Coordinates of C-alpha atoms in Angstrom, one line a residue:
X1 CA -343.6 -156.9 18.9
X2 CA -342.4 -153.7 19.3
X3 CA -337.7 -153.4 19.2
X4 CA -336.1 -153.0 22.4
X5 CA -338.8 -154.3 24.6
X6 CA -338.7 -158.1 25.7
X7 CA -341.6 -160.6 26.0
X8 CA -343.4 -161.1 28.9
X9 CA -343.8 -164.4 28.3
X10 CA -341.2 -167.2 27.5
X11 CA -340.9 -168.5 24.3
X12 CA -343.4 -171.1 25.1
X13 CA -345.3 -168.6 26.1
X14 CA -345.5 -169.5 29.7
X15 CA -345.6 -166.7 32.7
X16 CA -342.4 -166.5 34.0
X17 CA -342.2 -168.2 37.9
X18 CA -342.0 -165.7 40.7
X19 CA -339.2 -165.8 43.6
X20 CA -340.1 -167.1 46.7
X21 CA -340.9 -164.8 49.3
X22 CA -338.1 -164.9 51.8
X23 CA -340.7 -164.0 54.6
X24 CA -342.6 -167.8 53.8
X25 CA -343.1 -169.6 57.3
X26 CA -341.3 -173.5 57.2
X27 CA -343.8 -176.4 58.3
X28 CA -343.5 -176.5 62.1
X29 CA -340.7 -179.5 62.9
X30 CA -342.6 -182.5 64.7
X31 CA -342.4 -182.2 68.2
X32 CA -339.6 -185.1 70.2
X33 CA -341.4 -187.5 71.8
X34 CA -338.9 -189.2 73.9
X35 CA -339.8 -185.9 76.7
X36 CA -343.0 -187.3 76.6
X37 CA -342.1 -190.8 77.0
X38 CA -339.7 -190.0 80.1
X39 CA -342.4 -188.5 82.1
X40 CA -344.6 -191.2 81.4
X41 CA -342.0 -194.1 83.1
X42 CA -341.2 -191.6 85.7
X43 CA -345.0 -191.1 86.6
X44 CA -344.8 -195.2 86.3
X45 CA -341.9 -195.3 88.6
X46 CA -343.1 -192.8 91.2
X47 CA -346.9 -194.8 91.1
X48 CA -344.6 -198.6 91.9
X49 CA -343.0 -196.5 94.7
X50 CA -345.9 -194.9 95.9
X51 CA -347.8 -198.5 95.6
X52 CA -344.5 -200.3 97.2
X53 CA -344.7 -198.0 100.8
X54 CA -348.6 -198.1 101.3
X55 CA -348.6 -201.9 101.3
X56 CA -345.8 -201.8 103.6
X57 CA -347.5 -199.2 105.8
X58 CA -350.0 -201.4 105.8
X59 CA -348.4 -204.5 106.6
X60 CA -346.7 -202.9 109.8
X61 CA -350.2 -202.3 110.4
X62 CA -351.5 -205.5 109.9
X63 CA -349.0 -207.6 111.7
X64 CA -348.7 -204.8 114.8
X65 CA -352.3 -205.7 115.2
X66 CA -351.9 -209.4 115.1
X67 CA -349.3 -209.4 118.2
X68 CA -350.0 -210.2 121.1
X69 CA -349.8 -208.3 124.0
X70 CA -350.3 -207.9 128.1
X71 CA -350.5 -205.5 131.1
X72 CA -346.6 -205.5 131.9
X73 CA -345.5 -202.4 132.5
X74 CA -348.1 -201.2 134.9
X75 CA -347.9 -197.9 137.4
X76 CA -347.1 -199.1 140.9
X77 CA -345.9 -196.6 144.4
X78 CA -342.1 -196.0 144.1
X79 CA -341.8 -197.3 140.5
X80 CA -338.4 -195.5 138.9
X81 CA -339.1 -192.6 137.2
X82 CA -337.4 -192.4 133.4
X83 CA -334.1 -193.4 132.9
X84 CA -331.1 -192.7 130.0
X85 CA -331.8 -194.6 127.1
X86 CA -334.2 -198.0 126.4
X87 CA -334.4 -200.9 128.2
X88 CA -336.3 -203.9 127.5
X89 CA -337.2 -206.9 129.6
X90 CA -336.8 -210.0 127.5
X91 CA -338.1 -213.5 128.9
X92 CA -338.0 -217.0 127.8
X93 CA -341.1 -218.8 129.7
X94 CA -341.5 -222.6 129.8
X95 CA -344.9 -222.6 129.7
X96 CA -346.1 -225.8 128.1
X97 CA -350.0 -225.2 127.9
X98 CA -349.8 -224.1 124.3
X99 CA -348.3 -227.2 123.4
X100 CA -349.5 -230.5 122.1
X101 CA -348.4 -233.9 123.6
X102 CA -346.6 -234.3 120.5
X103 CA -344.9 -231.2 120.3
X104 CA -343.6 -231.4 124.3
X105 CA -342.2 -235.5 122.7
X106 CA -341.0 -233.5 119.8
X107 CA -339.4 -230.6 121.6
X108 CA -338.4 -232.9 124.8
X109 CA -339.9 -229.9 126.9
X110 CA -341.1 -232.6 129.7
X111 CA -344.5 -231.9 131.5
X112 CA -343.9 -229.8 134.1
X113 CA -347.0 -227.5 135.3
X114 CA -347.1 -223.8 136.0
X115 CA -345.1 -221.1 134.5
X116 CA -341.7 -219.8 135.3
X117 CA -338.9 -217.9 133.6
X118 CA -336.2 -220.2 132.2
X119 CA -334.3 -216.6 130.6
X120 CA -334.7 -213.1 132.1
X121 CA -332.7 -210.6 130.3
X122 CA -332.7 -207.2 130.2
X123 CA -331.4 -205.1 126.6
X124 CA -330.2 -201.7 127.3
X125 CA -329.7 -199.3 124.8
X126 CA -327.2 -196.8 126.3
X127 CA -327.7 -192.9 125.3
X128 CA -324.5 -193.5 123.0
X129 CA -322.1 -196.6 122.3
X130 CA -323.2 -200.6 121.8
X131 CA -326.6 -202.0 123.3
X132 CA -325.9 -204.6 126.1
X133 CA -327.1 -207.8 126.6
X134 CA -327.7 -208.8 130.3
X135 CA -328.4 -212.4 131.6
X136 CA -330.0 -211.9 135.4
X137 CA -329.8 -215.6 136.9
X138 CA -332.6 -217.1 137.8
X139 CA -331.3 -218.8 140.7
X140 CA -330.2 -214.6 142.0
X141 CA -332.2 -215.0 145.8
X142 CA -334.3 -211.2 145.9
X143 CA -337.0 -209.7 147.6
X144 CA -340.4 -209.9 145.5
X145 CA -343.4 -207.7 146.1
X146 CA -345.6 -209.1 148.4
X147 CA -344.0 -212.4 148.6
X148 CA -340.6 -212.4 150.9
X149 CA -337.4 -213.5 149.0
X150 CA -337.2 -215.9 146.6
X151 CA -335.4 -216.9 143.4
X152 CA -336.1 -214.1 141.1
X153 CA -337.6 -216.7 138.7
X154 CA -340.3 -217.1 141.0
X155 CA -342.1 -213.8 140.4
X156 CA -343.5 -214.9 137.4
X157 CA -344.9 -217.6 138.5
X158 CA -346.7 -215.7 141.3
X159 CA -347.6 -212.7 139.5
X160 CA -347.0 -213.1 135.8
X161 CA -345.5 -210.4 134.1
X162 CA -346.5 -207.5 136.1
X163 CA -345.0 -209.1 139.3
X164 CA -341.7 -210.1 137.6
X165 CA -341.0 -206.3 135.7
X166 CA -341.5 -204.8 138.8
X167 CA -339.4 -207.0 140.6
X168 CA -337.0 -206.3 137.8
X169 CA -337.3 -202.8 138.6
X170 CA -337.0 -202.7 141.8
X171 CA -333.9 -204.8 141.5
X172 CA -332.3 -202.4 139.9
X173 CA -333.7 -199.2 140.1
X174 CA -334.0 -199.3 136.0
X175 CA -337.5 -198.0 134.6
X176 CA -338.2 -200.6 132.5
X177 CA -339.7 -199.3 128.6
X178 CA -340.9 -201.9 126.3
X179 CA -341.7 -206.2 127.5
X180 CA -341.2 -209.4 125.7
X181 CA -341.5 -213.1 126.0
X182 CA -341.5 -216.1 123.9
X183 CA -342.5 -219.5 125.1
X184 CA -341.6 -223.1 124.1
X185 CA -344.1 -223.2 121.2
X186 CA -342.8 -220.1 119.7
X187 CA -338.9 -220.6 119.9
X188 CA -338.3 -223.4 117.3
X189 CA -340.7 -221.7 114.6
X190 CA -338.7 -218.4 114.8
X191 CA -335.6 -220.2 114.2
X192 CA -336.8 -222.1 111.7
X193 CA -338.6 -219.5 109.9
X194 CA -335.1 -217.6 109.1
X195 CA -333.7 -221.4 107.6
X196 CA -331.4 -222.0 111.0
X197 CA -328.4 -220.4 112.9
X198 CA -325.1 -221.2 112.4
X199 CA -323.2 -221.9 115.4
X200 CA -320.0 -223.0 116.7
X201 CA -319.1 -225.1 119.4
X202 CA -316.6 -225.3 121.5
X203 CA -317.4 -229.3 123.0
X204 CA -319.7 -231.8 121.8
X205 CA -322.9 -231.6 124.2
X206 CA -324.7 -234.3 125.3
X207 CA -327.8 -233.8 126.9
X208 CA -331.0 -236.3 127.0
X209 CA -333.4 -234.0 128.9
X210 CA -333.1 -231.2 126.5
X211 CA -333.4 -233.6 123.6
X212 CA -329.5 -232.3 122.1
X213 CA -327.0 -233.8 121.0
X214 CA -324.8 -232.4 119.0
X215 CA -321.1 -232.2 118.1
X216 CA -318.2 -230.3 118.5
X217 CA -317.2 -227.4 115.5
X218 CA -319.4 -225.1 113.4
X219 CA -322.7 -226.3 112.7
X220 CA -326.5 -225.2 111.9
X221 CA -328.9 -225.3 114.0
X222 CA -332.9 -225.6 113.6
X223 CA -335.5 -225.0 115.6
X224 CA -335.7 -227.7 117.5
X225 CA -331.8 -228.0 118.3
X226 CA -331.9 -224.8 119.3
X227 CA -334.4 -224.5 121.9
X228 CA -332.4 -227.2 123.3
X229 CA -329.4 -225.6 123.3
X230 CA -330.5 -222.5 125.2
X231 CA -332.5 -224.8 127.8
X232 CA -329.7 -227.4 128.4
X233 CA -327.8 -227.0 131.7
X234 CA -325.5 -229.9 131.6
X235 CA -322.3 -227.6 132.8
X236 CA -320.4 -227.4 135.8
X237 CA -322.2 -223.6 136.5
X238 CA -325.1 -224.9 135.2
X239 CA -327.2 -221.8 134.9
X240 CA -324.6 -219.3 135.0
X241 CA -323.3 -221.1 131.8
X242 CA -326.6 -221.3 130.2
X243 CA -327.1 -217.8 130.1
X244 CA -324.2 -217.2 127.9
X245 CA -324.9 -219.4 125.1
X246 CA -328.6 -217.8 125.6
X247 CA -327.2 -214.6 124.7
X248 CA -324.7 -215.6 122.2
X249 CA -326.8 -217.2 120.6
X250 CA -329.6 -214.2 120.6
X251 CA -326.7 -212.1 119.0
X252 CA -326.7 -215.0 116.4
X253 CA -330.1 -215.3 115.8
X254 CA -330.8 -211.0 115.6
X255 CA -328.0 -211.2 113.3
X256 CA -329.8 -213.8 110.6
X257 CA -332.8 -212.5 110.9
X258 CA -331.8 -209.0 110.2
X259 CA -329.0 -210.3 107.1
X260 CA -329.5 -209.4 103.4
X261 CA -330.1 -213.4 103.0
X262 CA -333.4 -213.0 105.1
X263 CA -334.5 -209.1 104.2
X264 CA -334.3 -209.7 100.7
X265 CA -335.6 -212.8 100.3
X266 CA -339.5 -213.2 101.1
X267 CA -339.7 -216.5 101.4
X268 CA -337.6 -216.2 104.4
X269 CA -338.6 -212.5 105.7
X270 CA -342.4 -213.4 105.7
X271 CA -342.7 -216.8 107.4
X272 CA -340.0 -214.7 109.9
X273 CA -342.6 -212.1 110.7
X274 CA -345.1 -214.2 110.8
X275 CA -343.4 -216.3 113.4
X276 CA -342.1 -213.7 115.5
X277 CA -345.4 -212.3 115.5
X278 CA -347.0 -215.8 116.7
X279 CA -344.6 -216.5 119.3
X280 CA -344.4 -213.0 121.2
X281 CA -345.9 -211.6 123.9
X282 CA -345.3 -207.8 124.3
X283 CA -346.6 -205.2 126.5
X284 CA -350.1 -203.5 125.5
X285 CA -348.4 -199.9 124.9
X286 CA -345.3 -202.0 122.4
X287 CA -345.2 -201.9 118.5
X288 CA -344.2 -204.0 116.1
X289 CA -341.5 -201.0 114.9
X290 CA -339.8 -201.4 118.9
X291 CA -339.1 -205.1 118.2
X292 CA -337.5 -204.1 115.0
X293 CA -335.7 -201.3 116.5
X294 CA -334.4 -203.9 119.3
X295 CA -333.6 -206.4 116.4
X296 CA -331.4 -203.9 114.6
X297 CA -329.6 -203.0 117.6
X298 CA -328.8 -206.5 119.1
X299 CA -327.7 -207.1 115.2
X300 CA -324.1 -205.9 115.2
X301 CA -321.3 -206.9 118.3
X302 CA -323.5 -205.7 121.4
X303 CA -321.8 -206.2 124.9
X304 CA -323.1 -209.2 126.4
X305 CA -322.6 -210.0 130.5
X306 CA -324.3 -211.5 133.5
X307 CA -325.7 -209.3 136.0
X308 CA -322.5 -209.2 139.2
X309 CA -323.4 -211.4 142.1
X310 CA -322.6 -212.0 145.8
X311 CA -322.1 -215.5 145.1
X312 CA -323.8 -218.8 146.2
X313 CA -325.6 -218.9 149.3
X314 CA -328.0 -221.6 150.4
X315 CA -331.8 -220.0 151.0
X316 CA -335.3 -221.7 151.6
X317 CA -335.1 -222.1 148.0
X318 CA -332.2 -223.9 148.0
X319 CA -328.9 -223.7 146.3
X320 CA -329.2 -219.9 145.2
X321 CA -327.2 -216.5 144.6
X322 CA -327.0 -213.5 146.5
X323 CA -327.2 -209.8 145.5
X324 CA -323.8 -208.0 146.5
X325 CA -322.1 -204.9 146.7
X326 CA -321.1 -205.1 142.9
X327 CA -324.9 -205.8 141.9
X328 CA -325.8 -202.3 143.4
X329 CA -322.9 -200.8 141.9
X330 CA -323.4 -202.7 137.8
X331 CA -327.0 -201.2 138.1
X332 CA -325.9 -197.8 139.0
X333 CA -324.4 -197.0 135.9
X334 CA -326.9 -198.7 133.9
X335 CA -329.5 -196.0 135.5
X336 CA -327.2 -193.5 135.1
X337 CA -326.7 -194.7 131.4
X338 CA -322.8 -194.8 131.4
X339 CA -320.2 -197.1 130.5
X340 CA -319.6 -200.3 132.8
X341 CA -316.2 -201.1 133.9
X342 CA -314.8 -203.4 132.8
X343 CA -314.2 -205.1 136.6
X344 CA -317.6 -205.5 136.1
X345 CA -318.5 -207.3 132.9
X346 CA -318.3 -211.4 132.4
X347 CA -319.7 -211.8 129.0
X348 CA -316.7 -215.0 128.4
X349 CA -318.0 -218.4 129.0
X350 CA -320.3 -220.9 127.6
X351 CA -319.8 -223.5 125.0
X352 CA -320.5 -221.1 121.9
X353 CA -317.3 -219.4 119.9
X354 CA -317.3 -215.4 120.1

């Protein structure tokens, strides 16, 4: 080896290692996988959702075609043209031909034939402010298309539906908008179906023919005390009580059925539907989205009152009340869809708290 100039080899003679290039690429780092996993429950999430609103649209579906439904709200000369908000007609018939002899023992409906209207009410829903509830008396003495004057339960009896709405209307110069009715058979499983309404009483009522008997205080109701309750007349006003514990206790029954303990809960919610559907009668052009509409608005603290009268005045019917001055004047601002006085409104009464 020659002075001055080093080996090029170690002294194991080995090559000597070469520097890294600075410019050598690193592995590529593995990619996260938690991204991926988030947009696979997301896309799980959005399918539930996606799943959870097509078998809902298709339950509305399914139970809007299982209703049942009649020629109510037919075209007729001088019917009233549209007016502010909704109104429904709302009737409680006491039919008895859907029911078995040992439902009408069960239900103490008695045997009476034919069909009449042991509620009428009618449910506006104002342009703005709180739905109302209004009881018209059955006894109220009116003229009925084609018939004369009778009670204004009679209608339905001679003419069904069609005859009593537009008896209704002409009444009151109201365009009536969506129909309903509910018989004996239908009543008790509704009630029933949401586990009973809580009431409170204000006396102890007594009242063989009705089948009830029940006692003063709070207290829950099933179906079968409650059709009772609405149907007994065992008051000094008779009717004119009845129809406020009919609407008090419709406030009370909207008010379960539409409650968190009944919405969320499908044991309760179901056999509900199910019931309601069963026991109504609507109009051919009404949905099973109006009735929930009118459930959620008769749901909260709706103003409740009898339609005004004359007062008593004996007819061919009978003992029976007259249309007055203050009738005409109640149904004005109803068609005119304002606020009633207050001169006007008698929603106290009945044997029911509230």
């Amino acid at each position: 080896m020659e002075p001055g100039r080093s080996s090029s080899r170690g002294s194991g003679g080995a090559p000597p290692r070469r520097p890294r290039s600075s410019s050598t690429v690193a592995p590529p780092a593995p990619k996260p996988k938690r991204k991926r996993r988030r947009v696979r429950v997301g896309r799980l999430i959005l399918a539930v959702l996606l799943l959870f609103v097509v078998a809902s649209v298709g339950l509305l579906f399914y139970y809007d075609g299982k209703l049942h439904r009649t020629e109510a709200l037919v075209p007729y000369a001088g019917r009233p043209a549209d007016t502010p908000g909704t109104n429904w007609l709302i009737v409680g018939s006491d039919s008895r031909a859907d029911l078995s002899d040992d439902q009408r023992q069960q239900l103490s409906t008695g045997d009476s034939d034919g069909s009449r209207t042991d509620t009428i009410m009618m449910v506006h829903k104002p342009p703005s402010g709180s739905a109302m509830i209004i009881s018209i008396p059955r006894d109220l003495y009116v003229p009925i298309p084609g018939q004369g004057s009778h009670k204004i339960n009679a209608a339905f009896n001679f003419g069904g539906p069609q005859l009593l709405t537009q008896t209704v209307e002409q009444l009151s110069g109201v365009r009536i908008d969506h129909y309903a009715e509910i018989g004996f058979g239908g009543f008790d499983s509704v009630v029933d179906a949401v586990g009973g309404v809580t009431i409170c009483l204000d006396q102890p009522l007594n009242d063989p023919k009705a089948g009830l008997r029940l006692p003063k205080g709070c207290q829950e109701l099933d179906g079968r005390q409650a059709l009772g309750l609405v149907r007994t007349r065992a008051f000094p006003n008779a009717d004119l009580e009845r129809v406020v514990n009919q609407r008090k206790f419709l406030n009370a029954l909207m008010a379960k059925a539409t409650s968190p303990s009944v919405l969320a809960n499908p044991f309760r919610l179901i056999p509900f539907v199910n019931g309601a559907v069963d026991a109504l009668t609507v109009d051919k052009g009404d949905h099973i989205w109006n009735l929930m509409g009118l459930a959620w608005a008769l749901r909260g603290n709706p103003i409740t009152t009898t339609t005004p009268t004359g007062g008593d005045e004996y007819t061919d019917d009978g003992d029976s009340l007259a249309v007055g001055d203050n009738t005409e004047q109640f149904f004005t601002y109803i068609r005119k869809g304002l606020p009633v006085p207050e001169d006007l409104l008698s929603g106290t009464g009945g044997v029911l708290g509230g």
